[in-house]
Every structure is written in structure tokens, then in C-alpha cells.
PDB file of C-alpha atoms in Angstrom:
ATOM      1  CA  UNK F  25    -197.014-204.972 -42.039  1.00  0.00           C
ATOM      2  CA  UNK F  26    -196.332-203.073 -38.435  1.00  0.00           C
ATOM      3  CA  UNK F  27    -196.146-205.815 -35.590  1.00  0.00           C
ATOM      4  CA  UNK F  28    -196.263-204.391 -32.003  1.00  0.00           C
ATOM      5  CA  UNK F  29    -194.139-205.289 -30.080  1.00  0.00           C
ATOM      6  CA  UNK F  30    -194.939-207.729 -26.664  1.00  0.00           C
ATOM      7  CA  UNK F  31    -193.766-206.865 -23.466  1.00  0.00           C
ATOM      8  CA  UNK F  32    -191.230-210.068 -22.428  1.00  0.00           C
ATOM      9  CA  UNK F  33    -192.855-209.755 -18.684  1.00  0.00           C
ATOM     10  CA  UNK F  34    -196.950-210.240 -19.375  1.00  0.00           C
ATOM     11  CA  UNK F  35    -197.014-210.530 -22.984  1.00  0.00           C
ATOM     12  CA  UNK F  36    -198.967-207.492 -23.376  1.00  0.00           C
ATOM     13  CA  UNK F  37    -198.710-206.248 -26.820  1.00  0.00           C
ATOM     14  CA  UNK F  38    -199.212-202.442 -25.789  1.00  0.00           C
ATOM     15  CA  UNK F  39    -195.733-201.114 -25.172  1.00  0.00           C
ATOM     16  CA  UNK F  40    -194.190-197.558 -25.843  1.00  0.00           C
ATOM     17  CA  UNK F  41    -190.528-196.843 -27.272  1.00  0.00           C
ATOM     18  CA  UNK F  42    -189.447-194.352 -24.017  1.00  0.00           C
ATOM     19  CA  UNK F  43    -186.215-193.544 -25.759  1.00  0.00           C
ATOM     20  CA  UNK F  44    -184.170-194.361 -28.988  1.00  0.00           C
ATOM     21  CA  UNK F  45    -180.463-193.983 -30.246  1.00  0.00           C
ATOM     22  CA  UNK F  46    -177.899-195.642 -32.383  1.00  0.00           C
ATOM     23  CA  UNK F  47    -176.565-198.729 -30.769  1.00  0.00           C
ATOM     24  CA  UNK F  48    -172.303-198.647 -29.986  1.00  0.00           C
ATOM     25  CA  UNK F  49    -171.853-200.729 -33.053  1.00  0.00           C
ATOM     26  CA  UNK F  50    -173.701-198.042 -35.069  1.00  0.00           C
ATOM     27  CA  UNK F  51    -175.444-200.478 -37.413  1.00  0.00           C
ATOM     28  CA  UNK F  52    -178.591-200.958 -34.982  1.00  0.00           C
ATOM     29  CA  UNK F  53    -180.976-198.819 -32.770  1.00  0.00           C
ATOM     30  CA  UNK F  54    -181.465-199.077 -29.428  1.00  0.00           C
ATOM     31  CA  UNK F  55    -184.710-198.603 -28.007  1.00  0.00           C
ATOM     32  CA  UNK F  56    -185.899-198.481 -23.959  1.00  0.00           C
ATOM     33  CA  UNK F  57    -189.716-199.539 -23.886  1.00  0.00           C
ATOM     34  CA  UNK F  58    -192.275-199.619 -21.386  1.00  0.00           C
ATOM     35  CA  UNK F  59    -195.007-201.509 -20.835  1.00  0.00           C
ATOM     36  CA  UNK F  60    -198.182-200.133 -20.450  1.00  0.00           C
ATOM     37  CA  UNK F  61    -199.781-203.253 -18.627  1.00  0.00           C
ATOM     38  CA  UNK F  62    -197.188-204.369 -16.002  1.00  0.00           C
ATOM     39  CA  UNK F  63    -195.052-200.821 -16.081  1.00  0.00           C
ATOM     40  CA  UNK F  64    -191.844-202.913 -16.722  1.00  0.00           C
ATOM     41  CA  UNK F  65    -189.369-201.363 -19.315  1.00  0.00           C
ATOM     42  CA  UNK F  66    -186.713-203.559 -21.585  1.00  0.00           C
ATOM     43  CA  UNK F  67    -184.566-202.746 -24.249  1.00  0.00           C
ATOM     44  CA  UNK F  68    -185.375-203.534 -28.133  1.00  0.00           C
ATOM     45  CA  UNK F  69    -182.726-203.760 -30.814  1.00  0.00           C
ATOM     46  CA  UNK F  70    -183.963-202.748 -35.007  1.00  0.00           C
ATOM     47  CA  UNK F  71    -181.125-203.701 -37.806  1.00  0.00           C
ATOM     48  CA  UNK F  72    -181.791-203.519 -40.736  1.00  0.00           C
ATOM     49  CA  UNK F  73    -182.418-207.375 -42.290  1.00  0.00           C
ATOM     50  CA  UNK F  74    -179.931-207.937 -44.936  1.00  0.00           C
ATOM     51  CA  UNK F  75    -179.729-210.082 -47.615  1.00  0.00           C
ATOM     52  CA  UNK F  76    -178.372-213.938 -46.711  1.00  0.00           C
ATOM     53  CA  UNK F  77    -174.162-213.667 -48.049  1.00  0.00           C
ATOM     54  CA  UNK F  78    -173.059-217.104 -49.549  1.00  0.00           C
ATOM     55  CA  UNK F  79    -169.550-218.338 -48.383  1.00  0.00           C
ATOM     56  CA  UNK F  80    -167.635-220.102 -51.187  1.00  0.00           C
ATOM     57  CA  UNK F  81    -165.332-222.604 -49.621  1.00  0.00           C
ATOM     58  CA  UNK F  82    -162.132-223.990 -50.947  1.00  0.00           C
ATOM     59  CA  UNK F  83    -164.162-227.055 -52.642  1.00  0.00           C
ATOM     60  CA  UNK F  84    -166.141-224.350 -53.938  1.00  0.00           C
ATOM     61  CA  UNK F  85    -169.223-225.683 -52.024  1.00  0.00           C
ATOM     62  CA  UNK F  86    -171.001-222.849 -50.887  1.00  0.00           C
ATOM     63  CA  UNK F  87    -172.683-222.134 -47.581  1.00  0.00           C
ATOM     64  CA  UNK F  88    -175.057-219.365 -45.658  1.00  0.00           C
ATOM     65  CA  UNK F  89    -172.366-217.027 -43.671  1.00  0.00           C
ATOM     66  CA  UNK F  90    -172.137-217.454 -40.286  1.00  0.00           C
ATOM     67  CA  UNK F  91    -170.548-215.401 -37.680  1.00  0.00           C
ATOM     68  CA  UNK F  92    -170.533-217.722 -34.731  1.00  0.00           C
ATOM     69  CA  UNK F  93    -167.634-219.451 -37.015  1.00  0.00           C
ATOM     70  CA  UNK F  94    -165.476-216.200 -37.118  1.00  0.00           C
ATOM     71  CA  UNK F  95    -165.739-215.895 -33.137  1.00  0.00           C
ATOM     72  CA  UNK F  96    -165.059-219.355 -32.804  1.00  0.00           C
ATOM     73  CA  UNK F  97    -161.718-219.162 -34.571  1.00  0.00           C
ATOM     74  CA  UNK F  98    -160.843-215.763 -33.035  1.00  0.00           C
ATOM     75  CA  UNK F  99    -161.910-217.137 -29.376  1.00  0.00           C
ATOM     76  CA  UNK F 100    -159.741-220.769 -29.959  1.00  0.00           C
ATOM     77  CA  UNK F 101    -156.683-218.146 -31.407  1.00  0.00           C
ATOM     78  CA  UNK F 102    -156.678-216.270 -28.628  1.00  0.00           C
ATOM     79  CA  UNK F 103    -156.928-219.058 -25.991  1.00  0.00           C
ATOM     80  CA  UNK F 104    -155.344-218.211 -23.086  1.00  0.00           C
ATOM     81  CA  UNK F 105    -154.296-214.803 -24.509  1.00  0.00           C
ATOM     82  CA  UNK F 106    -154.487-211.421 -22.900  1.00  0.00           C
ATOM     83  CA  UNK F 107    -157.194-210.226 -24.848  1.00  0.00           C
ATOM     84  CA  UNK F 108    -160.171-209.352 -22.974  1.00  0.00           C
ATOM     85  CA  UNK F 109    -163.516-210.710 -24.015  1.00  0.00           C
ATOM     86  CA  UNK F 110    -164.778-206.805 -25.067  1.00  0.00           C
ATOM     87  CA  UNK F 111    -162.023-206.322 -27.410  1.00  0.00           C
ATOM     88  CA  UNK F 112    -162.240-209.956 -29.313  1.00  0.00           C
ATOM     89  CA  UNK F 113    -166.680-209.037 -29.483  1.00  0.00           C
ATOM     90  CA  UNK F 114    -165.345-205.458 -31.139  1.00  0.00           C
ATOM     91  CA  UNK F 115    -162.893-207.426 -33.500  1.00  0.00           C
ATOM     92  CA  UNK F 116    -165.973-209.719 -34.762  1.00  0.00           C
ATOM     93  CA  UNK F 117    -167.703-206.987 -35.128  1.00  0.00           C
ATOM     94  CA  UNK F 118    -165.092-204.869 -37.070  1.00  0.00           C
ATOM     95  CA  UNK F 119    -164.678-208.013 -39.221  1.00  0.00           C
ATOM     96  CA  UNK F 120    -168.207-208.338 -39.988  1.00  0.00           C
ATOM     97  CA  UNK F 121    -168.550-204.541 -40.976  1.00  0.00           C
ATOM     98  CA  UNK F 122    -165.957-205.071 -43.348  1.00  0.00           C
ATOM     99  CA  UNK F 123    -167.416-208.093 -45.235  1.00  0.00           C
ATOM    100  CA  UNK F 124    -170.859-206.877 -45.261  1.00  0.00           C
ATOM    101  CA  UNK F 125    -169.327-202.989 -46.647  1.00  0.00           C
ATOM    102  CA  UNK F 126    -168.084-205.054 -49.452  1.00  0.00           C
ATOM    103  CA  UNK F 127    -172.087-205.191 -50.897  1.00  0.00           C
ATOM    104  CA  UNK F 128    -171.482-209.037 -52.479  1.00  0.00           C
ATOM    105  CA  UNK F 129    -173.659-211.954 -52.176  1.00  0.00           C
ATOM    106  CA  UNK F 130    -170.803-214.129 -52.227  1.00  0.00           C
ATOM    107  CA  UNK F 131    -167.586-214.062 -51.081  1.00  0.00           C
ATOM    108  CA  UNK F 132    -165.237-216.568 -50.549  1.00  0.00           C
ATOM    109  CA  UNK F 133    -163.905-218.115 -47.790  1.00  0.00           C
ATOM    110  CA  UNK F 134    -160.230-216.861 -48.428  1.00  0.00           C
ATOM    111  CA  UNK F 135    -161.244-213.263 -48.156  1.00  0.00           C
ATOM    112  CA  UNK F 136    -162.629-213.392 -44.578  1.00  0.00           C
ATOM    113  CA  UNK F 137    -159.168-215.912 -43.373  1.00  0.00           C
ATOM    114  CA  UNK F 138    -157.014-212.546 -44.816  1.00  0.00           C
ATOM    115  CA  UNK F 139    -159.800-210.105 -43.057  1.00  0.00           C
ATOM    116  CA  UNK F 140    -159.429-212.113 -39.768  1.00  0.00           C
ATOM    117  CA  UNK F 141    -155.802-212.797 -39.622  1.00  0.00           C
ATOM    118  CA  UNK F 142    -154.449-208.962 -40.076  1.00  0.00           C
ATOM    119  CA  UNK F 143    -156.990-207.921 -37.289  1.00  0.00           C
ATOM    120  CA  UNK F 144    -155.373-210.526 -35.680  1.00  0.00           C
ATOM    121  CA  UNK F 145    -152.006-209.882 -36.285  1.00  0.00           C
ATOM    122  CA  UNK F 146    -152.904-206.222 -35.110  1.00  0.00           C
ATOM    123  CA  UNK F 147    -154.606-207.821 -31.976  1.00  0.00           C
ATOM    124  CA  UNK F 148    -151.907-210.148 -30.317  1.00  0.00           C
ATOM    125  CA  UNK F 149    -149.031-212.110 -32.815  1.00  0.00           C
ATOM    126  CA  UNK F 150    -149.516-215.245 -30.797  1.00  0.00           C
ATOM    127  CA  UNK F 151    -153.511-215.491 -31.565  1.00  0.00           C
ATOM    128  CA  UNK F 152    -152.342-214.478 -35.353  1.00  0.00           C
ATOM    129  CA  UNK F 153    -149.143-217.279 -35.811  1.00  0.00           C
ATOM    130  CA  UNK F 154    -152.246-219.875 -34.337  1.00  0.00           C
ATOM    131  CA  UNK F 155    -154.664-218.788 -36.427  1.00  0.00           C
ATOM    132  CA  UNK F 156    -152.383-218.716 -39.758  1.00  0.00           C
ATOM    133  CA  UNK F 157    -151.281-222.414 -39.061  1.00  0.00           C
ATOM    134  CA  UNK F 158    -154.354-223.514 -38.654  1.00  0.00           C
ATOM    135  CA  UNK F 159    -156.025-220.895 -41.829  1.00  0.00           C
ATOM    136  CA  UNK F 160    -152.807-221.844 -43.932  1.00  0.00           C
ATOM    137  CA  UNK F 161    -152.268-225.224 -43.167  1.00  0.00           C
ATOM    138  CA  UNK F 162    -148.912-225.153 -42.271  1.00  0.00           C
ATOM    139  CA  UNK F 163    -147.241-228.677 -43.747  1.00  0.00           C
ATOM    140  CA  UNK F 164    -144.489-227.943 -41.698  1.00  0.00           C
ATOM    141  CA  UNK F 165    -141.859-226.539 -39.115  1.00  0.00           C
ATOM    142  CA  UNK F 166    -139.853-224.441 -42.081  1.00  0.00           C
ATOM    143  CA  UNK F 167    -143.563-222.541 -43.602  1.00  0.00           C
ATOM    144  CA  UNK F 168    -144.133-222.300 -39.537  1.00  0.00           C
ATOM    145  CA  UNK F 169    -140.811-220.130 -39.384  1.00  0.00           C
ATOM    146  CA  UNK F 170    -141.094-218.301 -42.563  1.00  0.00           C
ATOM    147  CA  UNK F 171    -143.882-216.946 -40.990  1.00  0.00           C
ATOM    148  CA  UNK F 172    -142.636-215.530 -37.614  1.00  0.00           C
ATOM    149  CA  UNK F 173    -139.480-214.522 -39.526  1.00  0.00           C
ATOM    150  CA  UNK F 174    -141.808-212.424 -41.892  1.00  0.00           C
ATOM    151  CA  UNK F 175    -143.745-211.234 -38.331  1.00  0.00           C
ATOM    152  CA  UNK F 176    -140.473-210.161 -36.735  1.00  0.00           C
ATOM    153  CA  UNK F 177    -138.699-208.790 -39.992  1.00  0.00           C
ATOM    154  CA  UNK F 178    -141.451-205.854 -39.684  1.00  0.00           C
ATOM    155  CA  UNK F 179    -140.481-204.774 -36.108  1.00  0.00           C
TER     156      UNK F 179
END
């Protein structure tokens, strides 16, 4: 089934692809169109649709991935950080390349905490040590220091 593809101006449905090449993330294609109506162009993004992966939690309930829940925990670790903006979309990204190279339909939730926290730890140690205490549940100050003694025992 081909579906044309409507010019977000007018509407019209008769647009032209004016140019095409692989996106910066390399798993889409950009494409500049232009409308044959109104003469406005606009860029188009094609990915290739994937098949829904299942998150098994620690309950073992599982639930549709979502990526907005990565960002969210990379964004709160690195609160205040000096990470620019670019460099925490890349990390998502990088993330998300990683789990979806893996070819499962499931995967559990442990897996993407131990993807995210050693791009974090690569990223900026503070943003990691907040992450792990939230991801590991830290019960207290002594599992809080084993774990910057393990960070600074590998400088």
C-alpha cells in the first residue's frame, strides 16, 4: 500500500522527494520534499517500523519499551551536570542502538539499568553515582561508598 505523502503547508498530497540521505543516527533517511501546489519544501524522516520489544520488570510484569523513560532517567542524572543537551540525545540514542542490535522481543529491565549506567559512568561519574543509587537502590551510606570507592579504585 504506497501513501503519498501531504504537504504540512496546504495539504496537497502531490509532493516530490528533492533529495535523500541517511539521517546522522544512520538508522533513518532523510528526505527534503517539495510541494508541487504551494512550492514549500519540508523534511520527511523513513525508519524502518520494528517490532514492539517487551520490558520485563523486576515483578516480572512486562511492559511495551519506551524510550522517553531512558531520557528521563539520563536527563534527572545529569541534572545540573555539564553535559550538553546534544551529547545526552546521542547517549539515548547509542543506548537504544544497543538494545534494539540485541534482536529480542524481550528484555529485561536489568539489562538496559547496566546499558545506561556504563554510558553513564563514561559520560560524567556524578550523573552515574545518581543514577546507580537510584537503579540499585542503595539501602544505605556504606553500599553508597562501596560504590565511589570501586569508581575511584579504577583511576
Amino acid at each position: 500500500m504506497v501513501h503519498e505523502m501531504k504537504c504540512p503547508y496546504c495539504g496537497n498530497p502531490d509532493t516530490r522527494v528533492i533529495d535523500s540521505r541517511p539521517a546522522e543516527d544512520g538508522s533513518s533517511i532523510r528526505r527534503r520534499r517539495s510541494c508541487d501546489s504551494c512550492g514549500k519544501r519540508f523534511t520527511t524522516y523513513e525508519k524502518v517500523e520494528t517490532i514492539p520489544l517487551i520490558v520485563i520488570k523486576k515483578d516480572n510484569n512486562r511492559e511495551q519499551y519506551d524510550r522517553e523513560k531512558i531520557e528521563k532517567g539520563i536527563l534527572q542524572a545529569c541534572y545540573k551536570r555539564p553535559v550538553p543537551a546534544e551529547v545526552i540525545e546521542k547517549t539515548v540514542e547509542q543506548i537504544e542502538n544497543e538494545i534494539f542490535n540485541r534482536e529480542e522481543k524481550e528484555i529485561p529491565s536489568k539489562v538496559i539499568g547496566e546499558i545506561v549506567m556504563r554510558r553513564l559512568k563514561d559520560l560524567d561519574e556524578v550523573a552515574y553515582v545518581r543514577f546507580a543509587s537510584v537503579y540499585r537502590e542503595f539501602k544505605d551510606v556504606n553500599t553508597f561508598m562501596e560504590e565511589l570507592k570501586s569508581i575511584l579504585d579504577k583511576k
